Amino acid sequence: MILSNLAMACLSYERTRASRLHLVLVVLLYCISSEISSSFAELQRFEHAPKDDGSIRFLVVGDWGRRGFYNQSKVAWQMGRIGEKLDIDFVISTGDNFYGDGLKGVNDLAFLDSFKNIYTAKSLQKQWYSVLGNHDYRGNTEAQLSPALRKIDSRWLCLRSFIVNAAEIAEFFFVDTTPFATKYITDKKHQYDWSGVSPHGAYITNLLKDLNVALRKSSAKWKIVIGHHTIRSAGHHGETQELVRHLLPILKAHNVDMYINGHDHCLQHISSLNSPIQYFTSGAGSKAWRGDIKEYNSEAMKFFHDGQGFMSVNLTRSDALIVFYDVLGRILHTWKLNKQLHSAF
Ligand SMILES: *[C@@H]1O[C@H](CO)[C@@H](O)[C@H](O)[C@H]1NC(C)=O
Ligand SMILES: *[C@@H]1O[C@H](CO)[C@@H](O)[C@H](O)[C@H]1NC(C)=O
C-alpha cells in the first residue's frame, strides 16, 4: 500500500528538481520508519489486575515436570497450602516444565501427568505464566506454546517472551533465555527444536531491543524480569555468561528490581552489590540435591537451599515480601523491601 503510494508519488513528482529532492526525503523517511517498526516489534502484553487492596501475590516454581516423582507432588501440595494462605493471583513457572525432552505434541500425556493432575489444589487453579527452559527446547516447542493446551487446561500460558502488567504496581518481563546460551547450539548429544528462533543472532538482537524499549517505557513500581537461565548463581550450572554479557546491562540500565530464574535445582537469593537487582532462583520443583554448591561472595549470597521447594511473592506499591519454602512447606528465608525507605544506588 505505502509502496504503491510511493510509486505514484514518484511518477507525479518526476517533473521538477525541487520535488525530486522532496521525493528523496520521503523515501528516506519511509525507509527509516519501516526499519524501526520491523526491528522493534512490541512484545505481547497481558493485563493482570491487582487485588482491590492494591497487592499482587503469586508463587514461583521451576524445573518441575517429572510426573510427580522426585517430590514434585509434595512440593505441589505445599504450594496449594501456601497458595491458599496467601490467596495468590497467579503462578509463575521459570521453565523446564516437562522433563526430559519437553512435550512431543499437544496430545502428549506428560501435560496431564506432570501439570494438570499434579497442581490440583484449589488455590493453584489460577493463571500460570510460563517460560521455556532448555529441556523444553528438546521437544516440540510450538506444542508447548500452542493455544491447544489452553483448551486442555485453561491455566496454561507459555510463550517465548512476553509482558504481564499488573496496573501501576508491577510489570513482569518474561524472557526466552535458552537461545542465548551457545552451548546448546553446539550440543551434539541432544536435539533442539530451534524453529522460530534462528538465526540466533538476529533473534537475540531483536529480543534485547524489544525488551530495552519495553523497560524504558515502563512506569511500574516494580520491574521484574523472569527467565529460565541464571545470571548470578552458586549452583551446579553457575552463571550464564551470555546473559551476564547481553541481558544484565539492560536490566541495570532500567533499574530492574528482581531477576527470577530456575535452571539450577535449588532455592537461592543473591543481592547485587552495585545495583538494586535481587537475583532469585526458584528451580526446585522436583529433582534436587545436587550437592555441588560453588564458592560465592558471602556479602552477595543471602540464602541457598540445596533441595526442593518454591517461593512466594507479595507486592504492594511500596513493599515487597519474598519467602522461600522447603518440601515440607517450612519457611527457609524471608526478604523484605520497602521502596520508600530503601535509598537508591
Ligand atoms: C523428598 O522429601 C523427603 C522429605 O519429606 C526427603 O526425605 C527425600 O529425600 C526427598 N526425596 C527426593 C527424591 O529428593
Ligand atoms: C502483603 O504485604 C502487605 C504489605 O507489606 C501486608 O500488609 C499484607 O499483610 C501482606 N499479605 C499477605 C497475605 O502476606
PDB file of C-alpha atoms in Angstrom, residues 45-335:
ATOM      1  CA  ARG A  45       1.223  -7.920  26.629  1.00  0.00           C
ATOM      2  CA  PHE A  46      -1.267  -9.282  29.126  1.00  0.00           C
ATOM      3  CA  GLU A  47      -3.057  -7.419  31.907  1.00  0.00           C
ATOM      4  CA  HIS A  48      -3.446  -8.932  35.351  1.00  0.00           C
ATOM      5  CA  ALA A  49      -5.435  -6.693  37.665  1.00  0.00           C
ATOM      6  CA  PRO A  50      -4.148  -6.392  41.253  1.00  0.00           C
ATOM      7  CA  LYS A  51      -6.455  -7.131  44.168  1.00  0.00           C
ATOM      8  CA  ASP A  52      -8.768  -4.402  45.458  1.00  0.00           C
ATOM      9  CA  ASP A  53      -6.360  -3.785  48.350  1.00  0.00           C
ATOM     10  CA  GLY A  54      -3.658  -2.943  45.782  1.00  0.00           C
ATOM     11  CA  SER A  55      -1.495  -6.015  46.259  1.00  0.00           C
ATOM     12  CA  ILE A  56      -0.331  -8.806  43.970  1.00  0.00           C
ATOM     13  CA  ARG A  57       0.590 -12.203  45.345  1.00  0.00           C
ATOM     14  CA  PHE A  58       1.977 -15.187  43.495  1.00  0.00           C
ATOM     15  CA  LEU A  59       4.114 -18.315  43.718  1.00  0.00           C
ATOM     16  CA  VAL A  60       7.200 -19.156  41.662  1.00  0.00           C
ATOM     17  CA  VAL A  61       8.252 -22.724  40.847  1.00  0.00           C
ATOM     18  CA  GLY A  62      10.694 -24.088  38.290  1.00  0.00           C
ATOM     19  CA  ASP A  63      12.190 -27.270  36.854  1.00  0.00           C
ATOM     20  CA  TRP A  64       9.233 -29.422  37.824  1.00  0.00           C
ATOM     21  CA  GLY A  65       7.590 -31.736  35.247  1.00  0.00           C
ATOM     22  CA  ARG A  66       8.505 -35.276  36.366  1.00  0.00           C
ATOM     23  CA  ARG A  67       5.092 -36.955  36.657  1.00  0.00           C
ATOM     24  CA  GLY A  68       5.027 -36.319  40.393  1.00  0.00           C
ATOM     25  CA  PHE A  69       8.351 -38.057  41.083  1.00  0.00           C
ATOM     26  CA  TYR A  70      11.342 -36.583  42.918  1.00  0.00           C
ATOM     27  CA  ASN A  71       8.951 -34.941  45.379  1.00  0.00           C
ATOM     28  CA  GLN A  72       7.199 -32.913  42.669  1.00  0.00           C
ATOM     29  CA  SER A  73       3.856 -33.943  44.213  1.00  0.00           C
ATOM     30  CA  LYS A  74       4.977 -32.963  47.719  1.00  0.00           C
ATOM     31  CA  VAL A  75       6.077 -29.533  46.514  1.00  0.00           C
ATOM     32  CA  ALA A  76       2.775 -29.175  44.619  1.00  0.00           C
ATOM     33  CA  TRP A  77       0.813 -29.994  47.781  1.00  0.00           C
ATOM     34  CA  GLN A  78       2.692 -27.363  49.803  1.00  0.00           C
ATOM     35  CA  MET A  79       2.214 -24.816  47.016  1.00  0.00           C
ATOM     36  CA  GLY A  80      -1.507 -25.459  47.301  1.00  0.00           C
ATOM     37  CA  ARG A  81      -1.425 -24.867  51.046  1.00  0.00           C
ATOM     38  CA  ILE A  82       0.660 -21.672  50.900  1.00  0.00           C
ATOM     39  CA  GLY A  83      -1.237 -20.504  47.806  1.00  0.00           C
ATOM     40  CA  GLU A  84      -4.463 -20.726  49.811  1.00  0.00           C
ATOM     41  CA  LYS A  85      -2.984 -18.859  52.759  1.00  0.00           C
ATOM     42  CA  LEU A  86      -1.713 -16.021  50.556  1.00  0.00           C
ATOM     43  CA  ASP A  87      -4.770 -16.050  48.279  1.00  0.00           C
ATOM     44  CA  ILE A  88      -2.460 -15.917  45.274  1.00  0.00           C
ATOM     45  CA  ASP A  89      -3.345 -14.233  41.985  1.00  0.00           C
ATOM     46  CA  PHE A  90      -1.210 -16.422  39.724  1.00  0.00           C
ATOM     47  CA  VAL A  91       1.751 -18.805  39.491  1.00  0.00           C
ATOM     48  CA  ILE A  92       4.991 -18.224  37.593  1.00  0.00           C
ATOM     49  CA  SER A  93       6.943 -21.142  36.139  1.00  0.00           C
ATOM     50  CA  THR A  94      10.611 -20.459  35.431  1.00  0.00           C
ATOM     51  CA  GLY A  95      10.821 -23.239  32.818  1.00  0.00           C
ATOM     52  CA  ASP A  96      11.989 -26.809  32.302  1.00  0.00           C
ATOM     53  CA  ASN A  97       8.313 -27.554  32.511  1.00  0.00           C
ATOM     54  CA  PHE A  98       8.469 -31.074  31.088  1.00  0.00           C
ATOM     55  CA  TYR A  99      11.399 -33.487  31.572  1.00  0.00           C
ATOM     56  CA  GLY A 100      13.441 -34.787  29.958  1.00  0.00           C
ATOM     57  CA  ASP A 101      12.570 -33.582  26.418  1.00  0.00           C
ATOM     58  CA  GLY A 102       9.668 -31.118  26.650  1.00  0.00           C
ATOM     59  CA  LEU A 103       6.365 -32.112  25.054  1.00  0.00           C
ATOM     60  CA  LYS A 104       6.193 -34.326  21.964  1.00  0.00           C
ATOM     61  CA  GLY A 105       2.990 -32.662  20.808  1.00  0.00           C
ATOM     62  CA  VAL A 106      -0.185 -31.054  22.134  1.00  0.00           C
ATOM     63  CA  ASN A 107      -1.577 -34.510  22.992  1.00  0.00           C
ATOM     64  CA  ASP A 108       1.490 -35.609  24.983  1.00  0.00           C
ATOM     65  CA  LEU A 109       0.187 -37.168  28.217  1.00  0.00           C
ATOM     66  CA  ALA A 110       3.028 -35.518  30.135  1.00  0.00           C
ATOM     67  CA  PHE A 111       0.898 -32.367  30.103  1.00  0.00           C
ATOM     68  CA  LEU A 112      -1.672 -34.173  32.242  1.00  0.00           C
ATOM     69  CA  ASP A 113       0.737 -36.320  34.287  1.00  0.00           C
ATOM     70  CA  SER A 114       3.172 -33.537  35.115  1.00  0.00           C
ATOM     71  CA  PHE A 115       0.919 -30.470  35.216  1.00  0.00           C
ATOM     72  CA  LYS A 116      -2.887 -30.791  35.179  1.00  0.00           C
ATOM     73  CA  ASN A 117      -3.090 -33.795  37.530  1.00  0.00           C
ATOM     74  CA  ILE A 118      -0.294 -32.628  39.848  1.00  0.00           C
ATOM     75  CA  TYR A 119      -1.128 -29.000  40.675  1.00  0.00           C
ATOM     76  CA  THR A 120      -4.698 -29.867  41.650  1.00  0.00           C
ATOM     77  CA  ALA A 121      -5.115 -27.698  44.772  1.00  0.00           C
ATOM     78  CA  LYS A 122      -7.922 -25.164  44.609  1.00  0.00           C
ATOM     79  CA  SER A 123      -5.592 -22.216  45.200  1.00  0.00           C
ATOM     80  CA  LEU A 124      -3.479 -23.224  42.191  1.00  0.00           C
ATOM     81  CA  GLN A 125      -6.419 -23.054  39.771  1.00  0.00           C
ATOM     82  CA  LYS A 126      -5.187 -19.631  38.671  1.00  0.00           C
ATOM     83  CA  GLN A 127      -3.373 -18.378  35.623  1.00  0.00           C
ATOM     84  CA  TRP A 128       0.099 -19.881  35.180  1.00  0.00           C
ATOM     85  CA  TYR A 129       2.655 -17.754  33.307  1.00  0.00           C
ATOM     86  CA  SER A 130       5.498 -19.918  31.989  1.00  0.00           C
ATOM     87  CA  VAL A 131       8.701 -19.570  30.028  1.00  0.00           C
ATOM     88  CA  LEU A 132      10.545 -22.360  28.219  1.00  0.00           C
ATOM     89  CA  GLY A 133      13.664 -23.998  29.660  1.00  0.00           C
ATOM     90  CA  ASN A 134      16.436 -25.798  27.766  1.00  0.00           C
ATOM     91  CA  HIS A 135      14.715 -29.176  28.324  1.00  0.00           C
ATOM     92  CA  ASP A 136      11.513 -27.791  26.786  1.00  0.00           C
ATOM     93  CA  TYR A 137      13.524 -26.912  23.666  1.00  0.00           C
ATOM     94  CA  ARG A 138      14.401 -30.601  23.279  1.00  0.00           C
ATOM     95  CA  GLY A 139      10.770 -31.337  22.485  1.00  0.00           C
ATOM     96  CA  ASN A 140       8.223 -29.764  20.192  1.00  0.00           C
ATOM     97  CA  THR A 141       8.396 -26.167  21.406  1.00  0.00           C
ATOM     98  CA  GLU A 142       5.496 -24.988  19.240  1.00  0.00           C
ATOM     99  CA  ALA A 143       3.295 -27.582  21.004  1.00  0.00           C
ATOM    100  CA  GLN A 144       4.122 -26.163  24.420  1.00  0.00           C
ATOM    101  CA  LEU A 145       3.340 -22.638  23.177  1.00  0.00           C
ATOM    102  CA  SER A 146       0.143 -23.743  21.452  1.00  0.00           C
ATOM    103  CA  PRO A 147      -3.307 -22.379  22.428  1.00  0.00           C
ATOM    104  CA  ALA A 148      -4.482 -26.019  22.071  1.00  0.00           C
ATOM    105  CA  LEU A 149      -3.040 -26.682  25.540  1.00  0.00           C
ATOM    106  CA  ARG A 150      -5.246 -23.943  26.976  1.00  0.00           C
ATOM    107  CA  LYS A 151      -8.249 -25.966  25.798  1.00  0.00           C
ATOM    108  CA  ILE A 152      -7.000 -28.918  27.876  1.00  0.00           C
ATOM    109  CA  ASP A 153      -6.170 -26.723  30.896  1.00  0.00           C
ATOM    110  CA  SER A 154      -7.106 -23.046  30.754  1.00  0.00           C
ATOM    111  CA  ARG A 155      -4.459 -22.149  33.370  1.00  0.00           C
ATOM    112  CA  TRP A 156      -1.626 -22.766  30.933  1.00  0.00           C
ATOM    113  CA  LEU A 157       0.093 -19.838  29.217  1.00  0.00           C
ATOM    114  CA  CYS A 158       3.592 -20.355  27.925  1.00  0.00           C
ATOM    115  CA  LEU A 159       5.149 -18.004  25.397  1.00  0.00           C
ATOM    116  CA  ARG A 160       8.731 -17.332  24.403  1.00  0.00           C
ATOM    117  CA  SER A 161       8.894 -13.694  25.589  1.00  0.00           C
ATOM    118  CA  PHE A 162       6.017 -11.556  26.829  1.00  0.00           C
ATOM    119  CA  ILE A 163       4.938  -8.948  29.363  1.00  0.00           C
ATOM    120  CA  VAL A 164       2.380  -9.070  32.159  1.00  0.00           C
ATOM    121  CA  ASN A 165       1.166  -5.755  33.516  1.00  0.00           C
ATOM    122  CA  ALA A 166      -0.324  -5.533  36.988  1.00  0.00           C
ATOM    123  CA  ALA A 167      -1.612  -1.945  36.773  1.00  0.00           C
ATOM    124  CA  GLU A 168       0.985   0.540  38.007  1.00  0.00           C
ATOM    125  CA  ILE A 169       2.248  -1.805  40.707  1.00  0.00           C
ATOM    126  CA  ALA A 170       4.375  -4.259  38.788  1.00  0.00           C
ATOM    127  CA  GLU A 171       5.424  -5.193  35.298  1.00  0.00           C
ATOM    128  CA  PHE A 172       6.739  -8.685  34.573  1.00  0.00           C
ATOM    129  CA  PHE A 173       9.058  -9.227  31.618  1.00  0.00           C
ATOM    130  CA  PHE A 174       9.331 -12.888  30.617  1.00  0.00           C
ATOM    131  CA  VAL A 175      12.442 -13.581  28.545  1.00  0.00           C
ATOM    132  CA  ASP A 176      13.269 -16.620  26.400  1.00  0.00           C
ATOM    133  CA  THR A 177      16.827 -17.315  27.590  1.00  0.00           C
ATOM    134  CA  THR A 178      17.666 -20.703  26.004  1.00  0.00           C
ATOM    135  CA  PRO A 179      18.642 -19.264  22.588  1.00  0.00           C
ATOM    136  CA  PHE A 180      21.279 -17.061  24.330  1.00  0.00           C
ATOM    137  CA  ALA A 181      23.357 -19.996  25.586  1.00  0.00           C
ATOM    138  CA  THR A 182      25.689 -21.129  22.804  1.00  0.00           C
ATOM    139  CA  LYS A 183      26.373 -24.487  24.467  1.00  0.00           C
ATOM    140  CA  TYR A 184      23.014 -25.834  23.286  1.00  0.00           C
ATOM    141  CA  ILE A 185      23.736 -24.852  19.703  1.00  0.00           C
ATOM    142  CA  THR A 186      26.924 -26.909  19.739  1.00  0.00           C
ATOM    143  CA  ASP A 187      25.431 -29.729  21.886  1.00  0.00           C
ATOM    144  CA  LYS A 188      25.768 -32.871  19.747  1.00  0.00           C
ATOM    145  CA  LYS A 189      24.184 -35.196  22.338  1.00  0.00           C
ATOM    146  CA  HIS A 190      20.684 -33.716  22.201  1.00  0.00           C
ATOM    147  CA  GLN A 191      18.312 -32.427  19.554  1.00  0.00           C
ATOM    148  CA  TYR A 192      16.836 -28.950  19.989  1.00  0.00           C
ATOM    149  CA  ASP A 193      13.851 -27.509  18.197  1.00  0.00           C
ATOM    150  CA  TRP A 194      15.165 -24.152  17.029  1.00  0.00           C
ATOM    151  CA  SER A 195      12.274 -23.440  14.679  1.00  0.00           C
ATOM    152  CA  GLY A 196      11.169 -19.844  15.159  1.00  0.00           C
ATOM    153  CA  VAL A 197      14.395 -18.689  16.846  1.00  0.00           C
ATOM    154  CA  SER A 198      17.019 -18.998  14.137  1.00  0.00           C
ATOM    155  CA  PRO A 199      19.206 -17.395  13.130  1.00  0.00           C
ATOM    156  CA  HIS A 200      20.007 -16.987  16.830  1.00  0.00           C
ATOM    157  CA  GLY A 201      21.952 -13.746  16.428  1.00  0.00           C
ATOM    158  CA  ALA A 202      19.079 -11.836  14.848  1.00  0.00           C
ATOM    159  CA  TYR A 203      16.563 -13.388  17.246  1.00  0.00           C
ATOM    160  CA  ILE A 204      18.529 -12.296  20.306  1.00  0.00           C
ATOM    161  CA  THR A 205      19.302  -8.836  18.934  1.00  0.00           C
ATOM    162  CA  ASN A 206      15.608  -8.190  18.290  1.00  0.00           C
ATOM    163  CA  LEU A 207      14.558  -9.606  21.635  1.00  0.00           C
ATOM    164  CA  LEU A 208      17.029  -7.382  23.506  1.00  0.00           C
ATOM    165  CA  LYS A 209      15.869  -4.315  21.535  1.00  0.00           C
ATOM    166  CA  ASP A 210      12.214  -5.061  22.314  1.00  0.00           C
ATOM    167  CA  LEU A 211      12.991  -5.626  25.977  1.00  0.00           C
ATOM    168  CA  ASN A 212      15.032  -2.436  26.154  1.00  0.00           C
ATOM    169  CA  VAL A 213      12.171  -0.390  24.672  1.00  0.00           C
ATOM    170  CA  ALA A 214       9.579  -2.027  26.961  1.00  0.00           C
ATOM    171  CA  LEU A 215      11.687  -1.497  30.097  1.00  0.00           C
ATOM    172  CA  ARG A 216      12.388   2.121  29.161  1.00  0.00           C
ATOM    173  CA  LYS A 217       8.663   2.782  28.751  1.00  0.00           C
ATOM    174  CA  SER A 218       7.700   1.053  31.985  1.00  0.00           C
ATOM    175  CA  SER A 219       6.484   3.238  34.839  1.00  0.00           C
ATOM    176  CA  ALA A 220       5.589   0.322  37.135  1.00  0.00           C
ATOM    177  CA  LYS A 221       6.785   0.466  40.752  1.00  0.00           C
ATOM    178  CA  TRP A 222       8.358  -2.987  40.464  1.00  0.00           C
ATOM    179  CA  LYS A 223      10.127  -4.161  37.337  1.00  0.00           C
ATOM    180  CA  ILE A 224      10.608  -7.915  37.458  1.00  0.00           C
ATOM    181  CA  VAL A 225      12.387  -9.937  34.780  1.00  0.00           C
ATOM    182  CA  ILE A 226      11.885 -13.694  34.555  1.00  0.00           C
ATOM    183  CA  GLY A 227      13.963 -16.175  32.541  1.00  0.00           C
ATOM    184  CA  HIS A 228      14.892 -19.825  32.819  1.00  0.00           C
ATOM    185  CA  HIS A 229      18.659 -19.419  32.992  1.00  0.00           C
ATOM    186  CA  THR A 230      20.731 -17.997  35.809  1.00  0.00           C
ATOM    187  CA  ILE A 231      22.501 -14.655  35.763  1.00  0.00           C
ATOM    188  CA  ARG A 232      24.032 -14.993  39.242  1.00  0.00           C
ATOM    189  CA  SER A 233      24.225 -18.430  40.875  1.00  0.00           C
ATOM    190  CA  ALA A 234      26.372 -20.611  43.090  1.00  0.00           C
ATOM    191  CA  GLY A 235      24.503 -23.704  41.934  1.00  0.00           C
ATOM    192  CA  HIS A 236      25.501 -26.572  39.639  1.00  0.00           C
ATOM    193  CA  HIS A 237      25.288 -24.598  36.370  1.00  0.00           C
ATOM    194  CA  GLY A 238      26.653 -21.366  37.820  1.00  0.00           C
ATOM    195  CA  GLU A 239      26.302 -18.108  35.891  1.00  0.00           C
ATOM    196  CA  THR A 240      25.181 -17.912  32.277  1.00  0.00           C
ATOM    197  CA  GLN A 241      27.917 -15.801  30.696  1.00  0.00           C
ATOM    198  CA  GLU A 242      25.827 -14.842  27.655  1.00  0.00           C
ATOM    199  CA  LEU A 243      23.145 -13.368  29.948  1.00  0.00           C
ATOM    200  CA  VAL A 244      25.721 -11.578  32.115  1.00  0.00           C
ATOM    201  CA  ARG A 245      27.138 -10.034  28.951  1.00  0.00           C
ATOM    202  CA  HIS A 246      23.975  -9.219  26.980  1.00  0.00           C
ATOM    203  CA  LEU A 247      20.939  -9.168  29.282  1.00  0.00           C
ATOM    204  CA  LEU A 248      22.310  -7.842  32.581  1.00  0.00           C
ATOM    205  CA  PRO A 249      23.430  -4.409  31.215  1.00  0.00           C
ATOM    206  CA  ILE A 250      19.821  -3.783  30.076  1.00  0.00           C
ATOM    207  CA  LEU A 251      18.429  -4.770  33.486  1.00  0.00           C
ATOM    208  CA  LYS A 252      20.892  -2.419  35.194  1.00  0.00           C
ATOM    209  CA  ALA A 253      20.198   0.459  32.802  1.00  0.00           C
ATOM    210  CA  HIS A 254      16.485   0.361  33.621  1.00  0.00           C
ATOM    211  CA  ASN A 255      16.641  -0.203  37.385  1.00  0.00           C
ATOM    212  CA  VAL A 256      15.101  -3.648  37.341  1.00  0.00           C
ATOM    213  CA  ASP A 257      14.272  -4.757  40.889  1.00  0.00           C
ATOM    214  CA  MET A 258      14.404  -8.535  40.542  1.00  0.00           C
ATOM    215  CA  TYR A 259      15.619 -11.203  38.183  1.00  0.00           C
ATOM    216  CA  ILE A 260      13.875 -14.533  38.811  1.00  0.00           C
ATOM    217  CA  ASN A 261      15.110 -17.784  37.253  1.00  0.00           C
ATOM    218  CA  GLY A 262      15.221 -21.554  37.519  1.00  0.00           C
ATOM    219  CA  HIS A 263      17.751 -23.883  35.833  1.00  0.00           C
ATOM    220  CA  ASP A 264      19.773 -24.596  38.974  1.00  0.00           C
ATOM    221  CA  HIS A 265      17.713 -27.069  41.011  1.00  0.00           C
ATOM    222  CA  CYS A 266      17.842 -25.128  44.226  1.00  0.00           C
ATOM    223  CA  LEU A 267      16.440 -22.096  46.029  1.00  0.00           C
ATOM    224  CA  GLN A 268      18.740 -19.114  46.149  1.00  0.00           C
ATOM    225  CA  HIS A 269      18.860 -15.376  46.846  1.00  0.00           C
ATOM    226  CA  ILE A 270      21.804 -13.234  45.756  1.00  0.00           C
ATOM    227  CA  SER A 271      21.932  -9.421  46.116  1.00  0.00           C
ATOM    228  CA  SER A 272      23.766  -7.355  43.546  1.00  0.00           C
ATOM    229  CA  LEU A 273      26.466  -5.285  45.261  1.00  0.00           C
ATOM    230  CA  ASN A 274      26.452  -2.484  42.669  1.00  0.00           C
ATOM    231  CA  SER A 275      22.791  -2.202  41.652  1.00  0.00           C
ATOM    232  CA  PRO A 276      19.340  -2.697  43.225  1.00  0.00           C
ATOM    233  CA  ILE A 277      18.875  -6.085  41.490  1.00  0.00           C
ATOM    234  CA  GLN A 278      17.940  -9.072  43.639  1.00  0.00           C
ATOM    235  CA  TYR A 279      18.548 -12.451  41.990  1.00  0.00           C
ATOM    236  CA  PHE A 280      16.114 -15.178  42.996  1.00  0.00           C
ATOM    237  CA  THR A 281      16.461 -18.798  41.881  1.00  0.00           C
ATOM    238  CA  SER A 282      13.351 -20.968  42.182  1.00  0.00           C
ATOM    239  CA  GLY A 283      14.261 -24.117  40.269  1.00  0.00           C
ATOM    240  CA  ALA A 284      13.444 -26.722  42.894  1.00  0.00           C
ATOM    241  CA  GLY A 285      10.038 -28.027  41.770  1.00  0.00           C
ATOM    242  CA  SER A 286      11.200 -31.663  41.625  1.00  0.00           C
ATOM    243  CA  LYS A 287      14.666 -33.259  41.339  1.00  0.00           C
ATOM    244  CA  ALA A 288      17.194 -31.504  43.597  1.00  0.00           C
ATOM    245  CA  TRP A 289      20.050 -32.237  45.996  1.00  0.00           C
ATOM    246  CA  ARG A 290      22.948 -31.861  43.520  1.00  0.00           C
ATOM    247  CA  GLY A 291      25.391 -31.332  46.338  1.00  0.00           C
ATOM    248  CA  ASP A 292      27.826 -29.159  44.388  1.00  0.00           C
ATOM    249  CA  ILE A 293      27.491 -25.592  45.651  1.00  0.00           C
ATOM    250  CA  LYS A 294      30.192 -23.233  44.399  1.00  0.00           C
ATOM    251  CA  GLU A 295      32.123 -20.713  46.483  1.00  0.00           C
ATOM    252  CA  TYR A 296      30.370 -17.347  46.297  1.00  0.00           C
ATOM    253  CA  ASN A 297      30.899 -13.811  47.594  1.00  0.00           C
ATOM    254  CA  SER A 298      29.455 -14.038  51.109  1.00  0.00           C
ATOM    255  CA  GLU A 299      28.249 -10.437  51.117  1.00  0.00           C
ATOM    256  CA  ALA A 300      26.133 -11.018  47.988  1.00  0.00           C
ATOM    257  CA  MET A 301      24.908 -14.525  48.914  1.00  0.00           C
ATOM    258  CA  LYS A 302      21.849 -14.180  51.150  1.00  0.00           C
ATOM    259  CA  PHE A 303      20.449 -17.703  51.020  1.00  0.00           C
ATOM    260  CA  PHE A 304      20.997 -21.082  49.368  1.00  0.00           C
ATOM    261  CA  HIS A 305      18.959 -24.267  49.788  1.00  0.00           C
ATOM    262  CA  ASP A 306      20.183 -27.410  48.042  1.00  0.00           C
ATOM    263  CA  GLY A 307      16.800 -29.146  47.995  1.00  0.00           C
ATOM    264  CA  GLN A 308      13.187 -28.952  46.797  1.00  0.00           C
ATOM    265  CA  GLY A 309      10.832 -26.059  47.389  1.00  0.00           C
ATOM    266  CA  PHE A 310       9.332 -22.881  45.946  1.00  0.00           C
ATOM    267  CA  MET A 311       8.968 -19.156  46.528  1.00  0.00           C
ATOM    268  CA  SER A 312       6.124 -16.734  47.237  1.00  0.00           C
ATOM    269  CA  VAL A 313       5.976 -13.033  46.408  1.00  0.00           C
ATOM    270  CA  ASN A 314       3.706 -10.395  47.927  1.00  0.00           C
ATOM    271  CA  LEU A 315       3.898  -6.954  46.301  1.00  0.00           C
ATOM    272  CA  THR A 316       2.226  -3.666  47.075  1.00  0.00           C
ATOM    273  CA  ARG A 317       3.127  -0.242  45.637  1.00  0.00           C
ATOM    274  CA  SER A 318       5.640   0.281  48.438  1.00  0.00           C
ATOM    275  CA  ASP A 319       6.578  -3.166  49.765  1.00  0.00           C
ATOM    276  CA  ALA A 320       7.902  -6.485  48.564  1.00  0.00           C
ATOM    277  CA  LEU A 321       7.946  -9.647  50.632  1.00  0.00           C
ATOM    278  CA  ILE A 322       9.659 -12.770  49.302  1.00  0.00           C
ATOM    279  CA  VAL A 323       9.505 -16.084  51.162  1.00  0.00           C
ATOM    280  CA  PHE A 324      11.209 -19.402  50.332  1.00  0.00           C
ATOM    281  CA  TYR A 325       9.669 -22.723  51.461  1.00  0.00           C
ATOM    282  CA  ASP A 326      11.075 -26.251  51.524  1.00  0.00           C
ATOM    283  CA  VAL A 327       9.397 -29.524  50.501  1.00  0.00           C
ATOM    284  CA  LEU A 328       7.520 -29.628  53.821  1.00  0.00           C
ATOM    285  CA  GLY A 329       6.318 -26.038  53.466  1.00  0.00           C
ATOM    286  CA  ARG A 330       8.645 -24.725  56.168  1.00  0.00           C
ATOM    287  CA  ILE A 331       9.838 -21.133  55.787  1.00  0.00           C
ATOM    288  CA  LEU A 332      13.557 -21.106  54.991  1.00  0.00           C
ATOM    289  CA  HIS A 333      14.274 -17.494  54.099  1.00  0.00           C
ATOM    290  CA  THR A 334      12.423 -14.180  54.030  1.00  0.00           C
ATOM    291  CA  TRP A 335      13.374 -10.934  52.310  1.00  0.00           C
TER     292      TRP A 335
END
